[in-house]
Coordinates of C-alpha atoms in Angstrom, one line a residue:
X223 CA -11.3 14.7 -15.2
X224 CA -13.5 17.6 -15.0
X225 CA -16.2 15.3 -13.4
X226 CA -14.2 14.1 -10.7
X227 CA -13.9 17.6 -9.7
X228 CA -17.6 18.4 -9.7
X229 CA -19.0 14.9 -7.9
X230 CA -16.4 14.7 -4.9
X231 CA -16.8 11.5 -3.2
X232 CA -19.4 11.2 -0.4
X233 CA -21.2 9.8 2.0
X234 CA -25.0 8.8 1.8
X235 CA -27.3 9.6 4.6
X236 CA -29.3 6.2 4.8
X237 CA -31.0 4.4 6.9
X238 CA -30.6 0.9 8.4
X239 CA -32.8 -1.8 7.1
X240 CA -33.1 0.5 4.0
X241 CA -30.0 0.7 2.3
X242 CA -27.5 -1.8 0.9
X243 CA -24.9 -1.5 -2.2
X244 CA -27.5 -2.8 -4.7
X245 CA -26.5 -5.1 -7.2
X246 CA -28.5 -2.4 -10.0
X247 CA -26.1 0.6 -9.2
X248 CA -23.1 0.9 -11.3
X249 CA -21.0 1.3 -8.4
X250 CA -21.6 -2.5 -7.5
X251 CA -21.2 -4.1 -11.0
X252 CA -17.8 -2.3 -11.6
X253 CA -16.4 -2.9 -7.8
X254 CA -17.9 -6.9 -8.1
X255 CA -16.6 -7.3 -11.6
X256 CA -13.3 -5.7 -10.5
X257 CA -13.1 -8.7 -7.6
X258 CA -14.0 -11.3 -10.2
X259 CA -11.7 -10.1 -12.8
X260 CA -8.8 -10.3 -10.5
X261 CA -10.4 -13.8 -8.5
X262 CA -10.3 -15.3 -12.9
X263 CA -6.9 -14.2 -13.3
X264 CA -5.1 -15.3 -9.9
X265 CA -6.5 -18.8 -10.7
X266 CA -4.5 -22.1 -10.4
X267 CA -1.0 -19.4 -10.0
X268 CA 1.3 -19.3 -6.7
X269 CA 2.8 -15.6 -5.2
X270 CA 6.1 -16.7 -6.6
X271 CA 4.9 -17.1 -9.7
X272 CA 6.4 -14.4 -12.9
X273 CA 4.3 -11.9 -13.4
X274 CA 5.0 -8.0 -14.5
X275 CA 5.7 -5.5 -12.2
X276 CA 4.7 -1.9 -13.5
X277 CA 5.8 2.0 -12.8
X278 CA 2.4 1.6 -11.0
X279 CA 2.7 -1.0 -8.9
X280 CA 5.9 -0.3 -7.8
X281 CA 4.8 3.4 -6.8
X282 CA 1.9 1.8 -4.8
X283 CA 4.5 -0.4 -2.7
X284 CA 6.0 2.9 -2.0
X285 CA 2.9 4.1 -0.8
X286 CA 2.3 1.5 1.2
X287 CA 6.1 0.9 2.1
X288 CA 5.6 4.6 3.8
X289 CA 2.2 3.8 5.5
X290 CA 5.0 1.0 7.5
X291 CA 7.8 3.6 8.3
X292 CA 5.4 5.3 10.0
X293 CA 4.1 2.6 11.8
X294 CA 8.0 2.7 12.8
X295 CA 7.5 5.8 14.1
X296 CA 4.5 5.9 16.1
X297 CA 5.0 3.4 19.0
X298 CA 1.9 2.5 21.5
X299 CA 1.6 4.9 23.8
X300 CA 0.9 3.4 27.8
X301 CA -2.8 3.5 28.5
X302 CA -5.0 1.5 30.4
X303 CA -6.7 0.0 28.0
X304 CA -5.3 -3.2 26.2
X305 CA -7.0 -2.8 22.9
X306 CA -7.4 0.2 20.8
X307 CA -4.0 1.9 21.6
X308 CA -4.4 5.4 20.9
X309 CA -1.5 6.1 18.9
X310 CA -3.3 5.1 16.2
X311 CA -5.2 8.4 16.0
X312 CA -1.5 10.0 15.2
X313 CA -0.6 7.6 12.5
X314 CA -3.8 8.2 10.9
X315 CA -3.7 11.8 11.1
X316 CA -0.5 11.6 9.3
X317 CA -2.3 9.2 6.4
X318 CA -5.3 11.8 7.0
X319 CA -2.6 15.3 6.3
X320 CA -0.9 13.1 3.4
X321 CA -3.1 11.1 1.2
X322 CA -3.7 13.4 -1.5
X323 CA -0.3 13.6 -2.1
X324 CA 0.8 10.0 -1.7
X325 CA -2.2 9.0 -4.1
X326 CA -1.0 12.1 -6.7
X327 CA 2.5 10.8 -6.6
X328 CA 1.1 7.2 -8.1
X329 CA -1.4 8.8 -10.9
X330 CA 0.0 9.9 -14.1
X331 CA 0.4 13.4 -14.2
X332 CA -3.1 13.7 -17.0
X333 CA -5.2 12.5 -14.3
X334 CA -3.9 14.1 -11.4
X335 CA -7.4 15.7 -10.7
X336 CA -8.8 12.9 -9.8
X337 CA -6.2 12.4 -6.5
X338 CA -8.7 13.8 -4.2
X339 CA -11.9 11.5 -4.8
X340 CA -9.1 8.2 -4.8
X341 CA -7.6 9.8 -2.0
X342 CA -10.8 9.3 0.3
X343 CA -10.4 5.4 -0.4
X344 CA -7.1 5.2 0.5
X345 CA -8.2 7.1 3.8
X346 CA -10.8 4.6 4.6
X347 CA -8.9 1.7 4.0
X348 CA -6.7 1.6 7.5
X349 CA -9.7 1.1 9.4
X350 CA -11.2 3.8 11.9
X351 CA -9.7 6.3 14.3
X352 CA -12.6 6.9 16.2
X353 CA -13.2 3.6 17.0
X354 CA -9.5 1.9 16.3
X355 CA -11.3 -0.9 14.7
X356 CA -10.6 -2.8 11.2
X357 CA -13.1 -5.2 9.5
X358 CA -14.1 -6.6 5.9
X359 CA -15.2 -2.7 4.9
X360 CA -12.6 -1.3 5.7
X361 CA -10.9 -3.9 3.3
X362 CA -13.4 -2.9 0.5
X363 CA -12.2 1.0 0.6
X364 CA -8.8 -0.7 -0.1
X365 CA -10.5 -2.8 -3.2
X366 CA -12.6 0.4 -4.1
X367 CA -8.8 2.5 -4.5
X368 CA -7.3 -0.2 -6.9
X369 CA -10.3 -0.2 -8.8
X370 CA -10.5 3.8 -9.3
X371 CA -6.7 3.6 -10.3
X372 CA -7.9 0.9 -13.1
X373 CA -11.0 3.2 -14.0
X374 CA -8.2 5.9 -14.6
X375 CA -5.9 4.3 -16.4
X376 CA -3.3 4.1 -13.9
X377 CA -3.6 0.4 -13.7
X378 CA -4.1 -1.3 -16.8
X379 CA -5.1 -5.4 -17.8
X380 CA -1.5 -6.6 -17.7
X381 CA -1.1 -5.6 -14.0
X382 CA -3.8 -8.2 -12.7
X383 CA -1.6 -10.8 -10.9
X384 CA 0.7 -7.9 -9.7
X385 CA -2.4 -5.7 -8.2
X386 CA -3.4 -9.4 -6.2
X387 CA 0.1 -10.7 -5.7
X388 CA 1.9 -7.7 -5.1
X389 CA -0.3 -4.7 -4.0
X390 CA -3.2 -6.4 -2.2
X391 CA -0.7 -8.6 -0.1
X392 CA 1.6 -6.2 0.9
X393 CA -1.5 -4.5 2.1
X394 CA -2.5 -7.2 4.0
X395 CA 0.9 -7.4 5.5
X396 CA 1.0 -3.7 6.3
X397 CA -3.0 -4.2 7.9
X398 CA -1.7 -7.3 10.2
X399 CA 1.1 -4.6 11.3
X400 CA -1.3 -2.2 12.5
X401 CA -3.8 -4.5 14.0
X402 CA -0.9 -5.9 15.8
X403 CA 0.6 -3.1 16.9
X404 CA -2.3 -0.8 17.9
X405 CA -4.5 -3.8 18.9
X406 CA -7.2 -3.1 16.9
X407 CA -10.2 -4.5 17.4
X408 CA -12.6 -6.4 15.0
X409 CA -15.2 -4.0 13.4
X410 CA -19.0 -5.3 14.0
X411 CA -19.9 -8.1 16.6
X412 CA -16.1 -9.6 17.1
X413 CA -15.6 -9.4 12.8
X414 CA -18.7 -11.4 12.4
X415 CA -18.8 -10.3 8.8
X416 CA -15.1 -11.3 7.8
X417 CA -14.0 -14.9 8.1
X418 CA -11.3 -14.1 10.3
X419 CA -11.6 -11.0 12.6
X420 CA -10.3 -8.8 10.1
X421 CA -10.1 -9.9 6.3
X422 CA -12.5 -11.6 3.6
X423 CA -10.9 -10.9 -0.3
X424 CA -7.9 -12.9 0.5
X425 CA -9.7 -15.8 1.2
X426 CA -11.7 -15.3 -2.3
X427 CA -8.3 -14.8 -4.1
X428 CA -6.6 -17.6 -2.0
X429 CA -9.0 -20.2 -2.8
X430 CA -9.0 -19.6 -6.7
X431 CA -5.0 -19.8 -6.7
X432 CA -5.8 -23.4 -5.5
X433 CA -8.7 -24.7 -8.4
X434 CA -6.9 -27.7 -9.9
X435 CA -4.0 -28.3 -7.5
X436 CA -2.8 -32.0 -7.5
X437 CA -2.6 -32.4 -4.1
X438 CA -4.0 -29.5 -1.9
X439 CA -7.2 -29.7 -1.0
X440 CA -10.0 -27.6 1.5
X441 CA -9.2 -30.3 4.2
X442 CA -5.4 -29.7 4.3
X443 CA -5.7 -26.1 5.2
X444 CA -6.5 -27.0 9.0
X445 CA -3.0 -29.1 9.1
X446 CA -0.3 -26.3 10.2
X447 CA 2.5 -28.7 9.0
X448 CA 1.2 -27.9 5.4
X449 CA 0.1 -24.2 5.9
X450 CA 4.0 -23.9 6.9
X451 CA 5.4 -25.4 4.0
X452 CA 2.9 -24.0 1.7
X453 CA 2.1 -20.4 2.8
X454 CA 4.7 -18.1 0.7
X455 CA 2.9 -19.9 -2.3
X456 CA -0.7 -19.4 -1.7
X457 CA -2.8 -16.3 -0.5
X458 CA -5.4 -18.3 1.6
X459 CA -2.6 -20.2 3.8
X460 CA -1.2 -17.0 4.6
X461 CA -4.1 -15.5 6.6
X462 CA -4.4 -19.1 7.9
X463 CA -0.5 -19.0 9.5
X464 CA -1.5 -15.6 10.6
X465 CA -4.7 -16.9 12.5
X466 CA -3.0 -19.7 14.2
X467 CA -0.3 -17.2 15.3
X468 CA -2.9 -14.8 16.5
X469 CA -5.3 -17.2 18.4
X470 CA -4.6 -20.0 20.3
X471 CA -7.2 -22.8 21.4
X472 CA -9.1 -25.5 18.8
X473 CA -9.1 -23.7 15.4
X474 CA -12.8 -25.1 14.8
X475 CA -13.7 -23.2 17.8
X476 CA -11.6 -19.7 17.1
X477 CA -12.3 -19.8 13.3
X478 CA -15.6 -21.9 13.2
X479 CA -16.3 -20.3 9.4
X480 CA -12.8 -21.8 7.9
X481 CA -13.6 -24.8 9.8
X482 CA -16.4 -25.4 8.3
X483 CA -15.3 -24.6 4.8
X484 CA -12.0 -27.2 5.7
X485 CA -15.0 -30.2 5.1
X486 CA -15.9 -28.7 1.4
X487 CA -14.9 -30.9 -1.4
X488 CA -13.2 -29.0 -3.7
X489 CA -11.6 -25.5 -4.2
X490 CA -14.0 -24.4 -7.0
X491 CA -17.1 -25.1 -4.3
X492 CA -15.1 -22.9 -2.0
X493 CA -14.4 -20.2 -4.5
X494 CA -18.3 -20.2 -5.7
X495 CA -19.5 -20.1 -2.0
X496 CA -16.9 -17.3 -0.8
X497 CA -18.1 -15.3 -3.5
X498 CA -21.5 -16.1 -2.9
X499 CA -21.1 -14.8 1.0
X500 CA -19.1 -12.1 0.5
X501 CA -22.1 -10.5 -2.2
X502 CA -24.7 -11.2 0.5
X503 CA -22.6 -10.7 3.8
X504 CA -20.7 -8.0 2.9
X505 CA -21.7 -5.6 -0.2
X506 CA -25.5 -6.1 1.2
X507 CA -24.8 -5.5 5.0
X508 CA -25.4 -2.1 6.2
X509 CA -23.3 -2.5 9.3
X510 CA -20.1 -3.2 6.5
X511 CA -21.0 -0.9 4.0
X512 CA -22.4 2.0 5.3
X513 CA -19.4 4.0 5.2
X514 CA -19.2 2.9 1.3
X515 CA -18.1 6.0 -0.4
X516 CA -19.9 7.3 -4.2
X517 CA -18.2 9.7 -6.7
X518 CA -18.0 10.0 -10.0
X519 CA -15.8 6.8 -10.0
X520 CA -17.8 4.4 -8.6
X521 CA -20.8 5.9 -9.1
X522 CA -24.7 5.9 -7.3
X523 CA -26.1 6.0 -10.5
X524 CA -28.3 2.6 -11.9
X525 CA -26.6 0.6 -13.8
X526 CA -27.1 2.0 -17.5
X527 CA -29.1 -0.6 -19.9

């Protein structure tokens, strides 16, 4: 791992209107193929599916199982201001002081080097503490850390549906925690570039769990009678139950995106198109990306022929 050691992770000075993650760097075709691995192998399967659990996995609950004690243990402070609740700043410090070690104690001991570039992933995965915002980038630096565990070995093949069904969501649940209880606000214009305020993967990873269902289709995700009888099942009616608990008001006005996507035929369309967006709304937006972070893991390099 001497390599990891000698490019640290970093960020590029660049300019906007110049710079985007190009689809010819190597750092985009492993962190999209990464997204489409996983969006193959969630496919047609619920959450409560059987799936493997490894050492791994279970180590990265921990992790993120301690990132929600110490949610616990930093309560809002009083402050003027509704949103952006400054105790934030002193739960991330303590994510800041610890990462390195919390990412060390989930690699195997033979790649322990590379803890400090992961570690800078993990960091920028909470959203930011200058700003107490969250938003779709913030989200990548989460899918940029599972995907340097993978390049390392720490995550293998066989952990696909776990690193989805397991990992990812209890990330999700542990974001909707802090957004919650710091009252975070979107990153960009009012999360113009997720399709709720916050998230966008989910909904990629939601959608392909429902290709070929018998009976659930794009249209029934707007009915909250289904969405509560379906959600623990399926990805995508999870962030939908936790819209319509966050906002209140018509949901084609609130979440005009998803309402639009509710009148698309058929889930495969919406997986394609999801995908489709998220390449050229996302990865090639310099107001989500621009805090992307290159190392010798995800690398700046062009794509080698």
């Amino acid at each position: 791992m001497a390599e990891t050691e000698q490019q640290p992770a970093r960020n590029l000075l660049i300019h906007y209107g110049f710079y985007h993650i190009s689809p010819s760097l190597q750092a985009y075709t492993d962190y999209i193929g990464f997204i489409l691995t996983l969006n193959e192998g969630v496919k047609g399967k619920k959450l409560t599916c059987e799936y493997k659990v490894s050492q791994t996995v279970e180590k990265l609950l921990d992790l993120l199982g301690t990132l929600d004690q110490w949610i616990d243990e930093t309560p809002p402070v009083d402050q003027p201001s509704r949103f952006g609740n400054k105790a934030f700043r002193t739960w991330y410090g303590k994510l800041d002081q610890e990462a390195e070690n919390l990412v060390s104690a989930v690699l195997p001991a033979d790649k322990s080097a590379a803890a400090p570039e992961i570690a800078v992933y993990l960091k920028e995965s909470v959203g930011n503490s200058t700003r107490i915002d969250y938003g779709t980038g913030h989200e990548a630096a989460f899918a940029a850390f599972l995907c340097c565990l993978c390049k390392v070995g720490a995550l293998r093949v066989d952990d696909q549906l776990a690193i989805v069904f397991k990992v990812f969501n209890r990330y999700l649940s542990v974001m909707r925690k802090l957004q919650r209880t710091y009252r975070m606000e979107p990153a960009g214009s009012q999360g113009v570039w997720g399709l709720d305020d916050f998230q966008f993967l989910p909904f990629i990873w939601g959608s392909s769990q429902f290709i070929d269902h018998p009976t659930l289709e794009p249209r029934h995700f707007i009915d909250e009678r289904v969405v509560n009888e379906h959600y623990q099942d399926y990805m995508f009616l999870e962030c939908i139950k936790f819209i319509n608990e966050m906002k209140t008001g018509p949901f084609a006005e609130h979440s005009n995106q998803l309402w639009n996507i509710s009148a698309v035929p058929s889930w495969s369309k919406v997986n394609q198109g999801l995908i489709r967006m998220y390449k050229a709304e996302c990865l090639e937006k310099f107001p989500v990306i621009q805090h992307f972070k290159f190392g010798s893991l995800l690398s700046i390099q062009p794509v080698k022929p």
